[in-house]
GROMACS .gro file of C-alpha atoms in nm:
model
  472
    1SER     CA    1   7.308   8.987  17.724
    2THR     CA    2   7.351   9.178  18.050
    3THR     CA    3   7.420   8.858  18.243
    4THR     CA    4   7.687   8.759  17.995
    5MET     CA    5   7.859   9.098  18.025
    6THR     CA    6   7.892   9.082  18.399
    7THR     CA    7   8.063   8.740  18.384
    8ASN     CA    8   8.364   8.870  18.196
    9PRO     CA    9   8.575   9.168  18.312
   10LEU     CA   10   8.702   9.247  17.962
   11LEU     CA   11   8.353   9.256  17.813
   12TRP     CA   12   8.222   9.456  18.110
   13SER     CA   13   8.501   9.710  18.062
   14THR     CA   14   8.425   9.737  17.690
   15ALA     CA   15   8.053   9.781  17.748
   16THR     CA   16   8.105  10.040  18.023
   17THR     CA   17   8.342  10.247  17.809
   18LEU     CA   18   8.118  10.242  17.502
   19ASN     CA   19   7.798  10.317  17.692
   20ALA     CA   20   7.967  10.603  17.876
   21THR     CA   21   8.053  10.777  17.550
   22SER     CA   22   7.728  10.680  17.373
   23PRO     CA   23   7.441  10.535  17.580
   24GLY     CA   24   7.315  10.205  17.444
   25HIS     CA   25   7.599  10.173  17.196
   26PHE     CA   26   7.715   9.836  17.326
   27ASP     CA   27   7.366   9.693  17.286
   28LYS     CA   28   7.374   9.797  16.920
   29ILE     CA   29   7.705   9.616  16.881
   30SER     CA   30   7.587   9.297  17.047
   31THR     CA   31   7.267   9.280  16.839
   32ALA     CA   32   7.407   9.397  16.503
   33LYS     CA   33   7.415   9.145  16.218
   34LEU     CA   34   7.733   9.167  16.012
   35LEU     CA   35   7.856   8.994  15.697
   36LEU     CA   36   8.230   8.960  15.641
   37VAL     CA   37   8.343   8.866  15.289
   38GLY     CA   38   8.697   8.726  15.302
   39SER     CA   39   8.896   8.573  15.588
   40GLY     CA   40   9.254   8.615  15.468
   41GLY     CA   41   9.500   8.894  15.552
   42ILE     CA   42   9.251   9.168  15.637
   43GLY     CA   43   8.975   8.922  15.722
   44CYS     CA   44   9.167   8.755  16.006
   45GLU     CA   45   9.238   9.093  16.162
   46LEU     CA   46   8.872   9.190  16.124
   47LEU     CA   47   8.744   8.873  16.288
   48LYS     CA   48   8.979   8.924  16.581
   49ASN     CA   49   8.859   9.285  16.618
   50LEU     CA   50   8.491   9.195  16.581
   51SER     CA   51   8.518   8.921  16.841
   52LEU     CA   52   8.706   9.130  17.098
   53SER     CA   53   8.474   9.428  17.043
   54GLY     CA   54   8.167   9.229  17.144
   55PHE     CA   55   7.997   9.161  16.810
   56GLN     CA   56   7.787   8.848  16.849
   57ASN     CA   57   7.629   8.790  16.506
   58VAL     CA   58   7.876   8.753  16.220
   59LYS     CA   59   7.860   8.547  15.903
   60VAL     CA   60   8.177   8.487  15.700
   61ILE     CA   61   8.213   8.390  15.333
   62ASP     CA   62   8.543   8.268  15.186
   63LEU     CA   63   8.634   8.024  14.910
   64ASP     CA   64   9.002   7.967  15.000
   65THR     CA   65   9.178   7.699  15.198
   66ILE     CA   66   9.479   7.760  15.423
   67ASP     CA   67   9.822   7.738  15.263
   68VAL     CA   68  10.158   7.712  15.440
   69SER     CA   69  10.247   8.056  15.305
   70ASN     CA   70   9.952   8.213  15.492
   71LEU     CA   71  10.097   8.135  15.834
   72ASN     CA   72  10.339   8.428  15.850
   73ARG     CA   73  10.070   8.696  15.836
   74GLN     CA   74   9.723   8.545  15.887
   75PHE     CA   75   9.757   8.493  16.257
   76LEU     CA   76   9.441   8.295  16.330
   77PHE     CA   77   9.590   7.998  16.145
   78ARG     CA   78   9.843   7.737  16.260
   79SER     CA   79  10.039   7.468  16.077
   80LYS     CA   80   9.785   7.203  16.178
   81HIS     CA   81   9.521   7.397  15.984
   82VAL     CA   82   9.695   7.374  15.645
   83GLY     CA   83   9.450   7.250  15.382
   84MET     CA   84   9.141   7.341  15.587
   85SER     CA   85   8.880   7.604  15.504
   86LYS     CA   86   8.993   7.955  15.599
   87CYS     CA   87   8.650   8.075  15.707
   88GLN     CA   88   8.587   7.764  15.920
   89VAL     CA   89   8.915   7.793  16.112
   90ALA     CA   90   8.897   8.172  16.141
   91THR     CA   91   8.543   8.179  16.282
   92ALA     CA   92   8.628   7.907  16.534
   93ALA     CA   93   8.936   8.103  16.644
   94ALA     CA   94   8.730   8.422  16.676
   95VAL     CA   95   8.480   8.245  16.902
   96GLN     CA   96   8.757   8.114  17.125
   97MET     CA   97   8.898   8.462  17.183
   98SER     CA   98   8.560   8.627  17.236
   99PRO     CA   99   8.494   8.792  17.574
  100HIS     CA  100   8.154   8.618  17.575
  101THR     CA  101   8.236   8.331  17.807
  102ALA     CA  102   7.923   8.141  17.702
  103ALA     CA  103   8.084   8.072  17.363
  104THR     CA  104   8.328   7.805  17.476
  105SER     CA  105   8.118   7.520  17.336
  106ALA     CA  106   8.172   7.611  16.969
  107ASN     CA  107   8.133   7.314  16.738
  108THR     CA  108   8.344   7.237  16.430
  109ASP     CA  109   8.079   7.302  16.165
  110ASN     CA  110   7.960   7.646  16.267
  111ALA     CA  111   8.110   7.842  16.553
  112THR     CA  112   7.780   7.889  16.742
  113ASP     CA  113   7.743   7.824  17.115
  114ASN     CA  114   7.458   7.627  17.268
  115ASN     CA  115   7.257   7.919  17.410
  116ASN     CA  116   7.298   8.140  17.099
  117ALA     CA  117   7.482   8.416  17.285
  118LEU     CA  118   7.739   8.410  17.005
  119ASN     CA  119   7.669   8.324  16.642
  120TYR     CA  120   7.970   8.315  16.412
  121GLU     CA  121   7.874   8.119  16.101
  122HIS     CA  122   8.097   8.034  15.807
  123PHE     CA  123   8.016   7.967  15.440
  124HIS     CA  124   8.293   7.795  15.248
  125GLY     CA  125   8.204   7.911  14.897
  126ASN     CA  126   8.226   8.180  14.633
  127VAL     CA  127   8.047   8.506  14.711
  128LYS     CA  128   7.923   8.492  14.350
  129ASP     CA  129   7.726   8.173  14.419
  130ASP     CA  130   7.349   8.202  14.372
  131GLN     CA  131   7.275   8.152  14.742
  132PHE     CA  132   7.441   8.484  14.825
  133ASN     CA  133   7.178   8.698  14.655
  134ILE     CA  134   7.004   9.026  14.733
  135ASN     CA  135   6.771   8.867  14.988
  136PHE     CA  136   7.069   8.713  15.165
  137PHE     CA  137   7.240   9.053  15.190
  138LYS     CA  138   6.926   9.232  15.317
  139GLN     CA  139   6.942   9.051  15.650
  140PHE     CA  140   7.259   9.237  15.756
  141ASP     CA  141   7.308   9.578  15.914
  142VAL     CA  142   7.657   9.623  15.767
  143VAL     CA  143   7.876   9.433  15.519
  144LEU     CA  144   8.257   9.436  15.549
  145ASN     CA  145   8.483   9.358  15.254
  146ALA     CA  146   8.819   9.188  15.310
  147LEU     CA  147   8.879   9.077  14.953
  148ASP     CA  148   9.195   9.056  14.747
  149ASN     CA  149   9.066   9.109  14.392
  150VAL     CA  150   8.876   9.377  14.204
  151ASP     CA  151   8.621   9.147  14.041
  152ALA     CA  152   8.484   9.013  14.370
  153ARG     CA  153   8.481   9.364  14.518
  154ARG     CA  154   8.267   9.485  14.230
  155HIS     CA  155   8.023   9.200  14.282
  156VAL     CA  156   7.979   9.270  14.654
  157ASN     CA  157   7.953   9.643  14.582
  158ARG     CA  158   7.662   9.583  14.344
  159LEU     CA  159   7.482   9.350  14.584
  160CYS     CA  160   7.509   9.606  14.864
  161LEU     CA  161   7.375   9.881  14.638
  162ALA     CA  162   7.082   9.662  14.530
  163SER     CA  163   7.000   9.556  14.886
  164GLU     CA  164   7.064   9.907  15.029
  165VAL     CA  165   7.300   9.778  15.295
  166PRO     CA  166   7.607   9.990  15.387
  167LEU     CA  167   7.942   9.844  15.280
  168VAL     CA  168   8.270   9.913  15.458
  169GLU     CA  169   8.531   9.854  15.188
  170ALA     CA  170   8.906   9.829  15.250
  171GLY     CA  171   9.228   9.744  15.072
  172THR     CA  172   9.604   9.766  15.106
  173THR     CA  173   9.901   9.818  14.878
  174GLY     CA  174  10.234   9.778  15.055
  175TYR     CA  175  10.245  10.041  15.330
  176LEU     CA  176   9.937  10.218  15.192
  177GLY     CA  177   9.579  10.131  15.279
  178GLN     CA  178   9.230  10.278  15.275
  179THR     CA  179   8.888  10.225  15.428
  180THR     CA  180   8.572  10.357  15.261
  181VAL     CA  181   8.204  10.355  15.354
  182ILE     CA  182   7.971  10.294  15.058
  183TYR     CA  183   7.594  10.348  15.070
  184LYS     CA  184   7.348  10.387  14.787
  185GLY     CA  185   7.250  10.746  14.715
  186GLU     CA  186   7.486  10.894  14.975
  187THR     CA  187   7.840  10.810  14.866
  188GLU     CA  188   8.016  10.714  14.549
  189CYS     CA  189   8.034  10.339  14.502
  190TYR     CA  190   8.336  10.118  14.446
  191GLU     CA  191   8.304  10.145  14.068
  192CYS     CA  192   8.257  10.522  14.046
  193GLN     CA  193   8.632  10.576  14.014
  194PRO     CA  194   8.870  10.377  13.788
  195LYS     CA  195   9.096  10.143  13.980
  196PRO     CA  196   9.475  10.139  13.932
  197THR     CA  197   9.644   9.821  13.817
  198GLN     CA  198   9.692   9.582  14.109
  199LYS     CA  199  10.051   9.558  14.232
  200VAL     CA  200  10.005   9.346  14.545
  201TYR     CA  201   9.890   8.986  14.507
  202PRO     CA  202   9.768   8.734  14.766
  203ILE     CA  203  10.020   8.459  14.833
  204CYS     CA  204   9.761   8.181  14.810
  205THR     CA  205   9.677   8.298  14.457
  206ILE     CA  206  10.045   8.307  14.362
  207ARG     CA  207  10.116   7.959  14.499
  208SER     CA  208   9.801   7.773  14.402
  209THR     CA  209   9.554   7.947  14.171
  210PRO     CA  210   9.724   8.186  13.926
  211SER     CA  211   9.490   8.339  13.668
  212GLN     CA  212   9.697   8.624  13.523
  213PRO     CA  213  10.048   8.652  13.376
  214VAL     CA  214  10.153   8.875  13.666
  215HIS     CA  215  10.072   8.594  13.912
  216CYS     CA  216  10.319   8.372  13.726
  217ILE     CA  217  10.585   8.644  13.730
  218VAL     CA  218  10.551   8.692  14.106
  219TRP     CA  219  10.580   8.315  14.151
  220ALA     CA  220  10.889   8.303  13.927
  221LYS     CA  221  11.055   8.578  14.133
  222GLU     CA  222  10.993   8.375  14.447
  223LEU     CA  223  11.133   8.066  14.277
  224PHE     CA  224  11.449   8.259  14.188
  225THR     CA  225  11.492   8.344  14.556
  226LEU     CA  226  11.418   7.986  14.662
  227MET     CA  227  11.679   7.840  14.428
  228PHE     CA  228  11.959   8.094  14.463
  229TYR     CA  229  11.928   8.264  14.803
  230HIS     CA  230  12.151   8.079  15.052
  231GLY     CA  231  12.144   8.337  15.333
  232GLU     CA  232  11.923   8.402  15.634
  233PRO     CA  233  11.634   8.395  15.685
  234LYS     CA  234  11.588   8.069  15.501
  235ASP     CA  235  11.219   8.140  15.444
  236LYS     CA  236  11.282   8.459  15.248
  237SER     CA  237  11.089   8.309  14.956
  238MET     CA  238  10.713   8.260  14.995
  239LEU     CA  239  10.764   7.918  14.833
  240TYR     CA  240  10.989   7.800  15.116
  241GLU     CA  241  10.841   7.540  15.353
  242ASP     CA  242  11.006   7.449  15.681
  243ASP     CA  243  10.999   7.089  15.804
  244GLY     CA  244  10.870   7.234  16.129
  245ASP     CA  245  10.543   7.312  15.959
  246ASP     CA  246  10.462   6.944  15.969
  247ALA     CA  247  10.625   6.879  16.306
  248ASP     CA  248  10.351   7.063  16.494
  249ALA     CA  249  10.086   6.864  16.318
  250ASP     CA  250  10.262   6.535  16.392
  251ALA     CA  251  10.300   6.622  16.758
  252ASP     CA  252   9.927   6.683  16.779
  253ALA     CA  253   9.835   6.382  16.567
  254ASP     CA  254   9.609   6.225  16.829
  255LYS     CA  255   9.419   6.544  16.892
  256HIS     CA  256   9.419   6.677  16.539
  257GLU     CA  257   9.447   6.366  16.325
  258GLU     CA  258   9.259   6.511  16.029
  259ALA     CA  259   9.459   6.835  16.043
  260ALA     CA  260   9.783   6.640  16.052
  261ILE     CA  261   9.679   6.443  15.745
  262GLU     CA  262   9.585   6.761  15.562
  263ALA     CA  263   9.916   6.925  15.653
  264SER     CA  264  10.103   6.622  15.523
  265LYS     CA  265   9.907   6.631  15.199
  266SER     CA  266   9.978   6.999  15.156
  267LYS     CA  267  10.354   6.965  15.197
  268SER     CA  268  10.505   7.046  14.860
  269THR     CA  269  10.722   6.786  14.690
  270TYR     CA  270  10.971   7.032  14.540
  271MET     CA  271  11.144   7.135  14.864
  272ASP     CA  272  11.343   6.812  14.891
  273ILE     CA  273  11.484   6.874  14.544
  274VAL     CA  274  11.509   7.250  14.491
  275VAL     CA  275  11.652   7.336  14.834
  276VAL     CA  276  11.787   7.018  14.993
  277LYS     CA  277  11.976   6.902  14.683
  278ARG     CA  278  12.125   7.237  14.582
  279PRO     CA  279  12.466   7.204  14.412
  280SER     CA  280  12.780   7.276  14.612
  281THR     CA  281  12.909   7.635  14.632
  282ASN     CA  282  13.254   7.517  14.744
  283ASP     CA  283  13.528   7.652  14.516
  284GLU     CA  284  13.745   7.348  14.589
  285ASN     CA  285  13.479   7.108  14.468
  286PRO     CA  286  13.251   7.297  14.227
  287PRO     CA  287  12.966   7.111  14.056
  288ASN     CA  288  13.029   6.988  13.702
  289LYS     CA  289  12.802   7.041  13.403
  290GLN     CA  290  12.629   6.704  13.440
  291GLN     CA  291  12.548   6.770  13.806
  292LEU     CA  292  12.396   7.107  13.720
  293GLN     CA  293  12.190   6.952  13.441
  294ASP     CA  294  12.065   6.678  13.675
  295TYR     CA  295  11.974   6.932  13.945
  296THR     CA  296  11.790   7.157  13.701
  297LEU     CA  297  11.594   6.873  13.542
  298ALA     CA  298  11.501   6.724  13.881
  299SER     CA  299  11.388   7.067  14.010
  300LEU     CA  300  11.174   7.143  13.705
  301GLU     CA  301  11.021   6.795  13.711
  302ALA     CA  302  10.931   6.839  14.079
  303LEU     CA  303  10.784   7.186  14.023
  304PHE     CA  304  10.595   7.136  13.698
  305ILE     CA  305  10.508   6.765  13.696
  306THR     CA  306  10.528   6.589  14.035
  307GLU     CA  307  10.378   6.873  14.242
  308ILE     CA  308  10.101   6.942  13.991
  309ASN     CA  309  10.007   6.574  13.974
  310LYS     CA  310  10.002   6.557  14.352
  311GLN     CA  311   9.767   6.855  14.380
  312LEU     CA  312   9.539   6.709  14.116
  313GLY     CA  313   9.541   6.377  14.302
  314ILE     CA  314   9.408   6.535  14.622
  315ASP     CA  315   9.140   6.729  14.432
  316LYS     CA  316   9.306   7.063  14.500
  317TYR     CA  317   9.149   7.200  14.183
  318LYS     CA  318   8.816   7.021  14.204
  319GLY     CA  319   8.554   7.256  14.061
  320ALA     CA  320   8.810   7.487  13.903
  321LYS     CA  321   8.722   7.614  13.556
  322ASN     CA  322   9.068   7.534  13.424
  323ALA     CA  323   9.265   7.269  13.608
  324PRO     CA  324   9.643   7.278  13.556
  325LYS     CA  325   9.813   7.033  13.321
  326PRO     CA  326  10.166   6.913  13.406
  327LEU     CA  327  10.439   6.967  13.150
  328GLU     CA  328  10.564   6.676  12.943
  329LEU     CA  329  10.886   6.524  13.076
  330ARG     CA  330  11.024   6.482  12.723
  331LYS     CA  331  11.005   6.859  12.668
  332LEU     CA  332  11.201   6.919  12.987
  333GLU     CA  333  11.461   6.664  12.882
  334THR     CA  334  11.485   6.817  12.534
  335GLY     CA  335  11.537   7.160  12.685
  336ILE     CA  336  11.813   7.033  12.914
  337ARG     CA  337  11.995   6.875  12.620
  338SER     CA  338  11.940   7.179  12.399
  339THR     CA  339  12.227   7.403  12.296
  340VAL     CA  340  12.002   7.667  12.139
  341ALA     CA  341  11.879   7.865  12.439
  342PRO     CA  342  11.770   8.221  12.353
  343SER     CA  343  12.074   8.443  12.323
  344ALA     CA  344  12.144   8.813  12.287
  345THR     CA  345  12.521   8.801  12.269
  346LYS     CA  346  12.517   9.005  11.950
  347SER     CA  347  12.375   9.356  11.955
  348SER     CA  348  12.177   9.279  11.639
  349ASN     CA  349  11.993   9.006  11.830
  350ARG     CA  350  11.892   9.231  12.121
  351LYS     CA  351  11.558   9.354  11.984
  352LEU     CA  352  11.455   9.008  11.863
  353TYR     CA  353  11.568   8.855  12.193
  354ASP     CA  354  11.356   9.098  12.395
  355SER     CA  355  11.043   9.062  12.183
  356THR     CA  356  11.033   8.684  12.125
  357VAL     CA  357  10.818   8.444  12.327
  358TRP     CA  358  11.034   8.144  12.411
  359SER     CA  359  10.913   7.787  12.359
  360THR     CA  360  10.890   7.541  12.648
  361GLU     CA  361  11.221   7.384  12.549
  362GLN     CA  362  11.387   7.725  12.520
  363CYS     CA  363  11.258   7.824  12.865
  364VAL     CA  364  11.408   7.507  13.014
  365ALA     CA  365  11.740   7.573  12.839
  366GLN     CA  366  11.737   7.931  12.967
  367ILE     CA  367  11.681   7.820  13.326
  368LEU     CA  368  11.971   7.576  13.292
  369ASN     CA  369  12.188   7.861  13.161
  370CYS     CA  370  12.102   8.066  13.470
  371VAL     CA  371  12.185   7.777  13.703
  372GLU     CA  372  12.518   7.727  13.526
  373GLU     CA  373  12.591   8.100  13.539
  374MET     CA  374  12.542   8.097  13.916
  375TYR     CA  375  12.727   7.777  14.003
  376SER     CA  376  12.995   7.747  13.732
  377THR     CA  377  13.176   8.073  13.804
  378LYS     CA  378  13.375   8.160  14.114
  379SER     CA  379  13.205   8.497  14.146
  380GLY     CA  380  12.861   8.334  14.119
  381ARG     CA  381  12.939   8.079  14.389
  382GLY     CA  382  13.073   8.357  14.607
  383ARG     CA  383  12.743   8.546  14.582
  384LEU     CA  384  12.554   8.231  14.669
  385ARG     CA  385  12.768   8.159  14.975
  386GLU     CA  386  12.738   8.516  15.097
  387GLY     CA  387  12.361   8.520  15.058
  388THR     CA  388  12.368   8.831  14.842
  389VAL     CA  389  12.161   8.699  14.551
  390ASP     CA  390  11.840   8.904  14.529
  391PHE     CA  391  11.609   8.957  14.236
  392ASP     CA  392  11.695   9.267  14.035
  393LYS     CA  393  11.513   9.340  13.711
  394ASP     CA  394  11.833   9.489  13.573
  395ASP     CA  395  12.027   9.167  13.636
  396PRO     CA  396  12.019   8.967  13.308
  397VAL     CA  397  12.051   8.631  13.485
  398ALA     CA  398  11.764   8.707  13.723
  399MET     CA  399  11.539   8.848  13.453
  400ASN     CA  400  11.603   8.563  13.211
  401PHE     CA  401  11.527   8.311  13.484
  402VAL     CA  402  11.203   8.484  13.586
  403THR     CA  403  11.081   8.514  13.226
  404ALA     CA  404  11.148   8.145  13.155
  405ALA     CA  405  10.997   8.018  13.483
  406CYS     CA  406  10.695   8.247  13.440
  407ASN     CA  407  10.625   8.105  13.095
  408LEU     CA  408  10.648   7.745  13.215
  409ARG     CA  409  10.406   7.825  13.498
  410ALA     CA  410  10.167   7.999  13.258
  411SER     CA  411  10.172   7.696  13.029
  412VAL     CA  412  10.083   7.461  13.316
  413PHE     CA  413   9.784   7.671  13.424
  414GLY     CA  414   9.672   7.772  13.075
  415ILE     CA  415   9.688   8.143  13.154
  416PRO     CA  416   9.532   8.348  12.869
  417GLY     CA  417   9.808   8.558  12.716
  418GLY     CA  418  10.037   8.390  12.968
  419PRO     CA  419  10.375   8.342  12.795
  420GLN     CA  420  10.562   8.672  12.812
  421THR     CA  421  10.846   8.822  12.616
  422LEU     CA  422  11.150   8.930  12.817
  423HIS     CA  423  11.055   9.293  12.757
  424ASP     CA  424  10.698   9.248  12.886
  425ALA     CA  425  10.805   9.038  13.185
  426LYS     CA  426  11.062   9.299  13.287
  427GLY     CA  427  10.798   9.573  13.281
  428ILE     CA  428  10.565   9.373  13.505
  429ALA     CA  429  10.831   9.243  13.744
  430GLY     CA  430  10.956   9.594  13.818
  431ASN     CA  431  10.613   9.715  13.934
  432ILE     CA  432  10.515   9.466  14.205
  433VAL     CA  433  10.470   9.584  14.565
  434PRO     CA  434  10.505   9.335  14.857
  435ALA     CA  435  10.216   9.280  15.100
  436ILE     CA  436  10.265   9.416  15.455
  437ALA     CA  437  10.087   9.242  15.746
  438THR     CA  438  10.079   9.550  15.970
  439THR     CA  439   9.901   9.751  15.700
  440ASN     CA  440   9.625   9.490  15.703
  441ALA     CA  441   9.593   9.523  16.081
  442ILE     CA  442   9.567   9.902  16.070
  443VAL     CA  443   9.308   9.900  15.792
  444ALA     CA  444   9.099   9.637  15.973
  445GLY     CA  445   9.099   9.857  16.283
  446LEU     CA  446   8.972  10.150  16.079
  447GLN     CA  447   8.693   9.935  15.939
  448ILE     CA  448   8.575   9.853  16.291
  449LEU     CA  449   8.569  10.224  16.380
  450GLU     CA  450   8.352  10.291  16.076
  451VAL     CA  451   8.112  10.016  16.185
  452PHE     CA  452   8.097  10.173  16.532
  453LYS     CA  453   8.004  10.508  16.379
  454LEU     CA  454   7.743  10.355  16.151
  455LEU     CA  455   7.570  10.169  16.433
  456ASN     CA  456   7.589  10.465  16.671
  457CYS     CA  457   7.435  10.709  16.424
  458LYS     CA  458   7.189  10.474  16.260
  459SER     CA  459   6.914  10.477  16.520
  460GLN     CA  460   6.960  10.844  16.618
  461GLU     CA  461   6.975  11.025  16.285
  462GLY     CA  462   6.892  10.770  16.020
  463LEU     CA  463   7.127  10.567  15.804
  464ALA     CA  464   7.184  10.839  15.544
  465ALA     CA  465   7.313  11.082  15.807
  466ALA     CA  466   7.527  10.807  15.959
  467VAL     CA  467   7.693  10.732  15.626
  468ALA     CA  468   7.748  11.102  15.560
  469LYS     CA  469   7.941  11.129  15.886
  470CYS     CA  470   8.145  10.819  15.799
  471LYS     CA  471   8.267  10.965  15.472
  472TYR     CA  472   8.531  11.178  15.641
   0.00000   0.00000   0.00000
């Protein structure tokens, strides 16, 4: 350990600073065994911090694979990694940036160097799997949570209580975030206080694995932006995919052949229809009704049939409890031809309109109405050209579109209680907070400071005293 420190100026500087403030503290860091659950937004920041701080023994658990939408805020990932395991790529990246120069020989299966100076090991699986039991948790000095859902947090919380291992919990909501140390008998646990309804949702869940109606509503809002926002930046919607995402992979095809193939597989089929084939916004040559019908049908077919079949074909949902089922083309065609889309033109219809769950065909007809509203009027085309179309829950066109698209998405994924009335969808859509990458970075930094305090106090005063100090 000492030999390794002297070979790297950055690591030597870190060790000298830490040992000056607390003798032996760097040795505690280099020998500590940590478990990180999650390698997404907060998890990537944590792995970077753990690596650069000198931690040598870290195991990482994560079930997710890398999606194109992750690249704008999970900075350990690149376009060539799309479709690969998050924890595998993240641990390998953490090893490469580690000050421990002996770690340059990391292999692709587990990021562990030949002389065991650095041991970053990944587990691509669900933290609820049987292998991650109490005995597994007991081997660690500290567990760090970087999860994005309450259910998994509760599970890890209970395992840490049962194994009597301190847990450093963290979470973010927009610009707000918190870090909490949890230890049995000394602090309240994660479940001691009721949790507010979640308002920030991970992009990979929204794009690929929705399980709640709100996930479908967030996706529908992003689809509204994708279809109707013509301004800059082009990638304002999380569903947008730039051709450049594949260009990097192609350029590196010889070196990263498998990654290039995965990136190609992960490229969504809807972009070439929804964005590339948008109707004209030119007032001198406006699209006719047939063109708008063709565009709407082609877009919905790409989104709810072609793309779903593609994902099923590459085993995207292998092992999932409920695999998605593409919509029937005949229902889309019936909806396009329909002249009975839900309407609230009369005041007497307002209450019924707001409280009725639309059928698949009615949802399709409603989406077509929204497309026609945007492209058939001069004012609508003007908004599109100027790039001023943003989702507003008080805009009838936007809210009708989101409700209809949400219900189609919920039908595909078989979401329990999925189809929403306009009234319910409006209430949910107005209470969603966007995720902020910098909040994740700040919270991850605070988690590392809590780990420092735990390790520094543990041997001197006992773990209970260490946790007591970390509560404030």
